[in-house]
Amino acid sequence: MNLDHVEALAHELMGAHGLLPQWRFAFDHAKRRAGICRHQDSTISVSRHLMALYSEELVRETLLHEIAHALVGAEHNHDAVWRRAARTIGSNGAARIPAAAPQATAPWIGRCPRGHEYSRHRRPRAGASCSRCASRYDPRFPIEWSRREVTTTH
Ligand SMILES: [Zn+2]
Ligand SMILES: [Zn+2]
């Protein structure tokens, strides 16, 4: 979504749910976290990288998720009180962004026994060895893959 439209939607939703003018809206540079509600300085901040990739529906969900945090207070985290508030204002009330959402960083991280690192957007095939340790397949240098969580909300 165009970032000007994200900002306009944020102000519209924050106004509609009574957060203005006390709360402010900001963009940040996070790549693994879609949005955050900072109670200490009354700010709802969203990732410019992820919002640029998200559909309007996902942007709206991210904003409503954070607005619900602002409405119920930090102590509720993702508990039943927060979830009820989130659903009341039109969020799906899920604590996480769907795994199928676009991502700004590669979720698959591989490491060989000597510590060389690799990253992949798709699940890598098993049985590869480190190309920096050996130019052809070598069982002494297997790459261990793990999937990191790349899109959360707070
Ligand atoms: Zn290596
Ligand atoms: Zn949250």
XYZ file of N, CA and C and ligand atoms in Angstrom:
464
model
N 0.849 -1.184 0.000
C 0.000 0.000 0.000
C 0.891 1.242 0.000
N 0.463 2.233 -0.765
C 1.169 3.520 -0.801
C 1.239 4.115 0.610
N 2.431 4.591 1.016
C 2.610 5.026 2.409
C 1.798 6.268 2.770
N 1.540 7.131 1.792
C 0.659 8.276 2.071
C -0.743 7.787 2.441
N -1.177 6.734 1.751
C -2.499 6.184 2.043
C -2.509 5.476 3.390
N -1.385 4.847 3.742
C -1.282 4.195 5.055
C -1.440 5.249 6.153
N -0.731 6.366 5.967
C -0.795 7.422 6.987
C -2.203 8.017 7.083
N -2.834 8.218 5.943
C -4.200 8.760 5.943
C -5.163 7.787 6.631
N -5.010 6.501 6.332
C -5.874 5.495 6.961
C -5.626 5.441 8.470
N -4.351 5.556 8.871
C -4.020 5.537 10.303
C -4.706 6.692 11.015
N -4.646 7.880 10.439
C -5.280 9.032 11.088
C -6.792 8.883 11.124
N -7.343 8.348 10.041
C -8.792 8.139 10.007
C -9.227 7.176 11.110
N -8.517 6.034 11.215
C -8.905 5.025 12.208
C -8.611 5.490 13.642
N -7.469 6.147 13.828
C -7.133 6.631 15.173
C -8.139 7.696 15.612
N -8.572 8.541 14.677
C -9.584 9.547 14.999
C -10.918 8.897 15.321
N -11.308 7.915 14.512
C -12.601 7.263 14.696
C -12.692 6.545 16.042
N -11.538 6.103 16.566
C -11.556 5.359 17.824
C -11.055 6.187 18.999
N -11.068 7.508 18.834
C -10.852 8.411 19.960
C -9.412 8.586 20.410
N -8.445 8.260 19.553
C -7.040 8.388 19.972
C -6.423 9.750 19.650
N -7.126 10.549 18.869
C -6.567 11.853 18.489
C -7.223 12.947 19.332
N -6.444 13.957 19.751
C -5.055 14.229 19.358
C -4.009 13.679 20.331
N -4.414 12.894 21.319
C -3.449 12.457 22.345
C -2.364 11.545 21.776
N -2.730 10.701 20.796
C -1.778 9.742 20.237
C -1.242 10.247 18.916
N -0.026 9.830 18.601
C 0.523 10.180 17.302
C 0.874 8.921 16.519
N 1.024 9.123 15.227
C 1.324 8.024 14.316
C 2.730 8.201 13.760
N 3.446 7.095 13.563
C 4.800 7.178 12.998
C 5.092 5.948 12.147
N 6.046 6.103 11.248
C 6.601 4.954 10.524
C 7.950 4.613 11.144
N 8.325 3.342 11.104
C 9.662 2.950 11.534
C 10.279 2.029 10.482
N 11.495 1.566 10.759
C 12.231 0.768 9.764
C 12.283 -0.721 10.105
N 11.426 -1.175 11.004
C 11.432 -2.591 11.371
C 11.175 -3.454 10.139
N 11.813 -4.616 10.100
C 11.568 -5.544 8.987
C 10.887 -6.828 9.431
N 10.910 -7.097 10.718
C 10.303 -8.340 11.195
C 9.112 -8.091 12.097
N 8.701 -6.860 12.213
C 7.602 -6.536 13.108
C 6.740 -5.500 12.415
N 5.456 -5.842 12.229
C 4.580 -4.981 11.438
C 4.240 -3.677 12.155
N 3.851 -3.791 13.420
C 3.421 -2.590 14.132
C 3.730 -2.679 15.601
N 3.756 -1.525 16.259
C 3.978 -1.503 17.703
C 3.188 -0.345 18.298
N 2.678 -0.579 19.504
C 1.967 0.457 20.241
C 2.855 0.849 21.415
N 3.389 2.078 21.361
C 4.274 2.523 22.437
C 3.490 3.390 23.409
N 3.172 2.796 24.564
C 2.373 3.528 25.543
C 3.163 4.661 26.180
N 4.487 4.481 26.324
C 5.285 5.488 27.039
C 5.275 6.846 26.337
N 5.194 6.858 25.010
C 5.089 8.153 24.336
C 3.844 8.239 23.443
N 2.850 7.428 23.760
C 1.553 7.486 23.067
C 1.707 7.529 21.551
N 2.422 6.519 21.039
C 2.681 6.462 19.604
C 2.328 5.088 19.043
N 1.632 5.090 17.928
C 1.434 3.870 17.148
C 2.369 3.970 15.957
N 3.252 2.988 15.841
C 4.267 3.019 14.796
C 4.179 1.736 13.985
N 4.310 1.874 12.661
C 4.259 0.696 11.786
C 5.471 0.691 10.859
N 5.828 -0.502 10.414
C 6.993 -0.677 9.547
C 6.725 -0.126 8.150
N 7.553 0.828 7.712
C 7.356 1.335 6.356
C 7.633 0.244 5.313
N 8.570 -0.656 5.628
C 8.897 -1.719 4.673
C 7.723 -2.679 4.490
N 7.137 -3.098 5.614
C 6.046 -4.065 5.516
C 4.756 -3.414 5.013
N 4.459 -2.185 5.446
C 3.223 -1.541 4.980
C 3.254 -1.335 3.465
N 4.463 -1.062 2.934
C 4.584 -0.870 1.480
C 4.253 -2.167 0.737
N 4.457 -3.313 1.403
C 4.197 -4.615 0.778
C 2.773 -5.117 1.025
N 2.150 -4.594 2.079
C 0.850 -5.140 2.493
C -0.313 -4.602 1.659
N -1.351 -5.439 1.582
C -2.629 -5.015 1.011
C -3.304 -4.058 2.000
N -4.311 -3.336 1.521
C -5.049 -2.439 2.421
C -5.653 -3.220 3.588
N -6.115 -4.423 3.324
C -6.721 -5.239 4.375
C -5.716 -5.537 5.496
N -4.491 -5.890 5.120
C -3.468 -6.202 6.133
C -2.986 -4.947 6.862
N -2.906 -3.833 6.134
C -2.530 -2.569 6.786
C -3.586 -2.211 7.827
N -4.853 -2.321 7.413
C -5.952 -2.004 8.321
C -5.907 -2.908 9.556
N -5.650 -4.193 9.347
C -5.567 -5.128 10.467
C -4.427 -4.742 11.415
N -3.272 -4.392 10.849
C -2.125 -3.984 11.673
C -2.485 -2.748 12.511
N -3.119 -1.766 11.875
C -3.465 -0.526 12.583
C -4.496 -0.789 13.676
N -5.527 -1.582 13.369
C -6.569 -1.854 14.371
C -5.999 -2.644 15.548
N -5.072 -3.555 15.255
C -4.393 -4.322 16.302
C -3.727 -3.368 17.304
N -2.985 -2.383 16.761
C -2.272 -1.439 17.640
C -3.229 -0.470 18.323
N -4.273 -0.064 17.608
C -5.265 0.835 18.220
C -5.918 0.150 19.419
N -6.194 -1.142 19.296
C -6.781 -1.877 20.428
C -5.834 -1.878 21.623
N -4.522 -2.028 21.374
C -3.556 -1.919 22.485
C -3.642 -0.545 23.139
N -3.731 0.500 22.321
C -3.792 1.861 22.865
C -5.051 2.041 23.714
N -6.158 1.428 23.285
C -7.426 1.600 23.991
C -7.463 0.889 25.344
N -6.861 -0.308 25.430
C -7.011 -1.087 26.680
C -5.807 -0.968 27.616
N -4.676 -0.465 27.123
C -3.512 -0.300 27.999
C -2.520 -1.437 27.882
N -1.275 -1.123 28.194
C -0.162 -2.053 27.984
C -0.298 -3.341 28.783
N -0.909 -3.261 29.971
C -0.932 -4.435 30.850
C -1.740 -5.595 30.272
N -2.587 -5.318 29.295
C -3.418 -6.404 28.752
C -2.715 -7.232 27.677
N -1.608 -6.718 27.153
C -0.886 -7.482 26.129
C -1.890 -8.068 25.115
N -1.886 -9.400 24.889
C -2.853 -10.003 23.962
C -3.885 -10.849 24.699
N -4.319 -10.389 25.842
C -5.267 -11.190 26.636
C -6.712 -11.026 26.121
N -7.659 -11.589 26.871
C -9.054 -11.583 26.425
C -9.628 -10.169 26.348
N -9.192 -9.283 27.237
C -9.676 -7.895 27.210
C -9.231 -7.211 25.917
N -7.934 -7.397 25.610
C -7.423 -6.819 24.355
C -8.171 -7.408 23.148
N -8.353 -8.734 23.146
C -8.973 -9.404 21.997
C -10.400 -8.890 21.778
N -11.131 -8.707 22.885
C -12.512 -8.219 22.772
C -12.510 -6.806 22.178
N -11.600 -5.957 22.677
C -11.517 -4.588 22.153
C -11.146 -4.605 20.673
N -10.200 -5.468 20.311
C -9.753 -5.555 18.921
C -10.911 -5.951 18.011
N -11.679 -6.963 18.425
C -12.791 -7.431 17.588
C -13.894 -6.388 17.504
N -14.100 -5.665 18.599
C -15.145 -4.633 18.609
C -14.877 -3.560 17.558
N -13.598 -3.227 17.345
C -13.293 -2.170 16.369
C -13.006 -2.719 14.969
N -13.141 -4.040 14.790
C -13.049 -4.591 13.436
C -11.780 -5.345 13.101
N -10.904 -5.522 14.098
C -9.716 -6.367 13.897
C -10.141 -7.829 14.018
N -9.317 -8.735 13.513
C -9.655 -10.149 13.683
C -9.254 -10.657 15.067
N -8.541 -9.847 15.851
C -8.199 -10.241 17.215
C -7.096 -11.279 17.311
N -6.374 -11.498 16.204
C -5.247 -12.440 16.239
C -4.003 -11.714 16.732
N -3.185 -12.407 17.522
C -1.984 -11.777 18.065
C -0.895 -11.643 17.005
N -0.997 -12.439 15.939
C 0.070 -12.421 14.933
C -0.447 -12.125 13.542
N 0.454 -11.596 12.738
C 0.188 -11.397 11.317
C 0.196 -12.786 10.668
N -0.700 -13.057 9.706
C -0.714 -14.383 9.074
C 0.648 -14.743 8.468
N 1.020 -16.009 8.577
C 2.329 -16.450 8.067
C 2.457 -16.222 6.564
N 1.317 -16.181 5.863
C 1.354 -15.999 4.411
C 1.528 -14.539 4.000
N 1.559 -13.605 4.943
C 1.708 -12.191 4.610
C 3.071 -11.940 3.965
N 3.162 -10.925 3.099
C 4.469 -10.602 2.505
C 5.496 -10.307 3.590
N 6.751 -10.626 3.306
C 7.799 -10.438 4.300
C 8.932 -9.603 3.727
N 9.578 -8.829 4.611
C 10.655 -7.941 4.170
C 12.029 -8.576 4.320
N 12.099 -9.703 5.013
C 13.383 -10.403 5.155
C 13.151 -11.881 4.893
N 14.196 -12.575 4.507
C 14.073 -14.000 4.194
C 13.877 -14.803 5.477
N 12.868 -15.661 5.516
C 12.592 -16.377 6.761
C 13.488 -17.590 7.032
N 14.140 -18.138 6.002
C 14.956 -19.335 6.224
C 16.423 -18.946 6.413
N 16.966 -19.313 7.544
C 18.346 -18.988 7.874
C 19.129 -20.280 8.021
N 20.262 -20.378 7.311
C 21.090 -21.577 7.372
C 22.468 -21.248 7.924
N 23.069 -22.246 8.569
C 24.392 -22.033 9.140
C 25.199 -23.316 9.006
N 26.432 -23.186 8.574
C 27.298 -24.362 8.489
C 28.049 -24.514 9.814
N 28.745 -25.650 10.023
C 29.438 -25.859 11.312
C 30.486 -24.787 11.610
N 30.989 -24.118 10.582
C 31.976 -23.064 10.822
C 31.346 -21.677 10.971
N 30.027 -21.607 10.841
C 29.344 -20.347 11.107
C 29.017 -19.492 9.889
N 29.262 -20.019 8.677
C 28.836 -19.248 7.507
C 27.313 -19.219 7.444
N 26.760 -18.051 7.098
C 25.309 -17.907 7.126
C 24.717 -17.745 5.736
N 23.510 -18.291 5.598
C 22.761 -18.203 4.350
C 21.339 -17.803 4.669
N 20.673 -17.143 3.736
C 19.252 -16.885 3.940
C 18.494 -17.178 2.649
N 17.257 -17.656 2.806
C 16.422 -18.025 1.659
C 14.981 -17.599 1.920
N 14.314 -17.198 0.840
C 12.893 -16.856 0.977
C 12.010 -18.100 0.986
N 12.478 -19.160 0.341
C 11.683 -20.392 0.307
C 12.405 -21.497 1.064
N 11.631 -22.497 1.469
C 12.214 -23.621 2.199
C 13.326 -24.253 1.359
N 14.558 -24.301 1.882
C 15.670 -24.852 1.088
C 15.580 -26.378 1.037
N 16.169 -26.955 -0.014
C 16.184 -28.416 -0.062
C 17.162 -28.927 0.994
N 16.872 -30.110 1.501
C 17.737 -30.683 2.535
C 19.005 -31.229 1.887
N 20.049 -31.398 2.679
C 21.235 -32.089 2.203
C 22.239 -31.225 1.468
N 22.129 -29.906 1.574
C 23.131 -29.047 0.948
C 24.313 -28.882 1.901
N 25.484 -28.644 1.336
C 26.626 -28.345 2.200
C 27.116 -26.942 1.882
N 27.966 -26.416 2.769
C 28.398 -25.019 2.672
C 29.313 -24.808 1.464
N 28.925 -23.900 0.567
C 29.727 -23.660 -0.632
C 30.950 -22.796 -0.339
N 30.978 -22.178 0.837
C 32.159 -21.395 1.200
C 33.230 -22.279 1.851
N 32.787 -23.400 2.457
C 33.750 -24.335 3.058
C 34.275 -25.330 2.024
N 33.443 -25.680 1.048
C 33.858 -26.654 0.028
C 33.113 -26.346 -1.257
N 33.816 -26.386 -2.374
C 33.193 -25.964 -3.627
C 32.200 -26.999 -4.162
N 32.340 -28.264 -3.742
C 31.322 -29.245 -4.109
C 30.781 -29.887 -2.843
N 29.737 -30.701 -2.990
C 29.081 -31.256 -1.807
C 30.084 -31.944 -0.883
N 30.042 -31.585 0.402
C 30.952 -32.173 1.390
C 30.185 -32.393 2.689
N 30.021 -33.669 3.084
C 29.199 -33.967 4.274
C 29.778 -33.427 5.577
N 31.015 -32.962 5.570
C 31.577 -32.373 6.799
C 31.009 -30.984 7.074
N 30.427 -30.372 6.040
C 29.956 -28.987 6.205
C 28.470 -28.839 5.868
N 27.622 -29.576 6.561
C 26.183 -29.485 6.262
C 25.629 -28.123 6.685
N 24.640 -27.643 5.965
C 23.948 -26.415 6.378
C 22.702 -26.813 7.158
N 22.598 -26.287 8.369
C 21.401 -26.504 9.192
C 20.458 -25.329 8.984
N 19.222 -25.627 8.569
C 18.254 -24.559 8.295
C 17.249 -24.428 9.422
N 16.884 -23.196 9.726
C 15.777 -22.983 10.649
C 14.956 -21.806 10.155
N 13.696 -21.814 10.540
C 12.800 -20.746 10.086
C 12.607 -19.753 11.221
N 12.855 -18.481 10.934
C 12.627 -17.487 11.982
C 11.286 -16.819 11.731
N 10.745 -16.281 12.787
C 9.487 -15.583 12.676
C 9.781 -14.167 12.187
N 9.218 -13.798 11.069
C 9.577 -12.498 10.515
C 8.505 -11.435 10.650
N 7.267 -11.818 10.904
C 6.262 -10.781 11.034
C 5.432 -10.973 12.289
N 5.637 -10.087 13.211
C 4.860 -10.111 14.448
C 4.253 -8.723 14.641
N 3.441 -8.617 15.638
C 2.932 -7.319 16.051
C 3.096 -7.227 17.550
N 3.151 -6.004 18.039
C 3.267 -5.828 19.490
C 2.241 -4.817 19.962
Zn 30.972 -22.863 5.826
Zn -0.139 -6.780 19.794
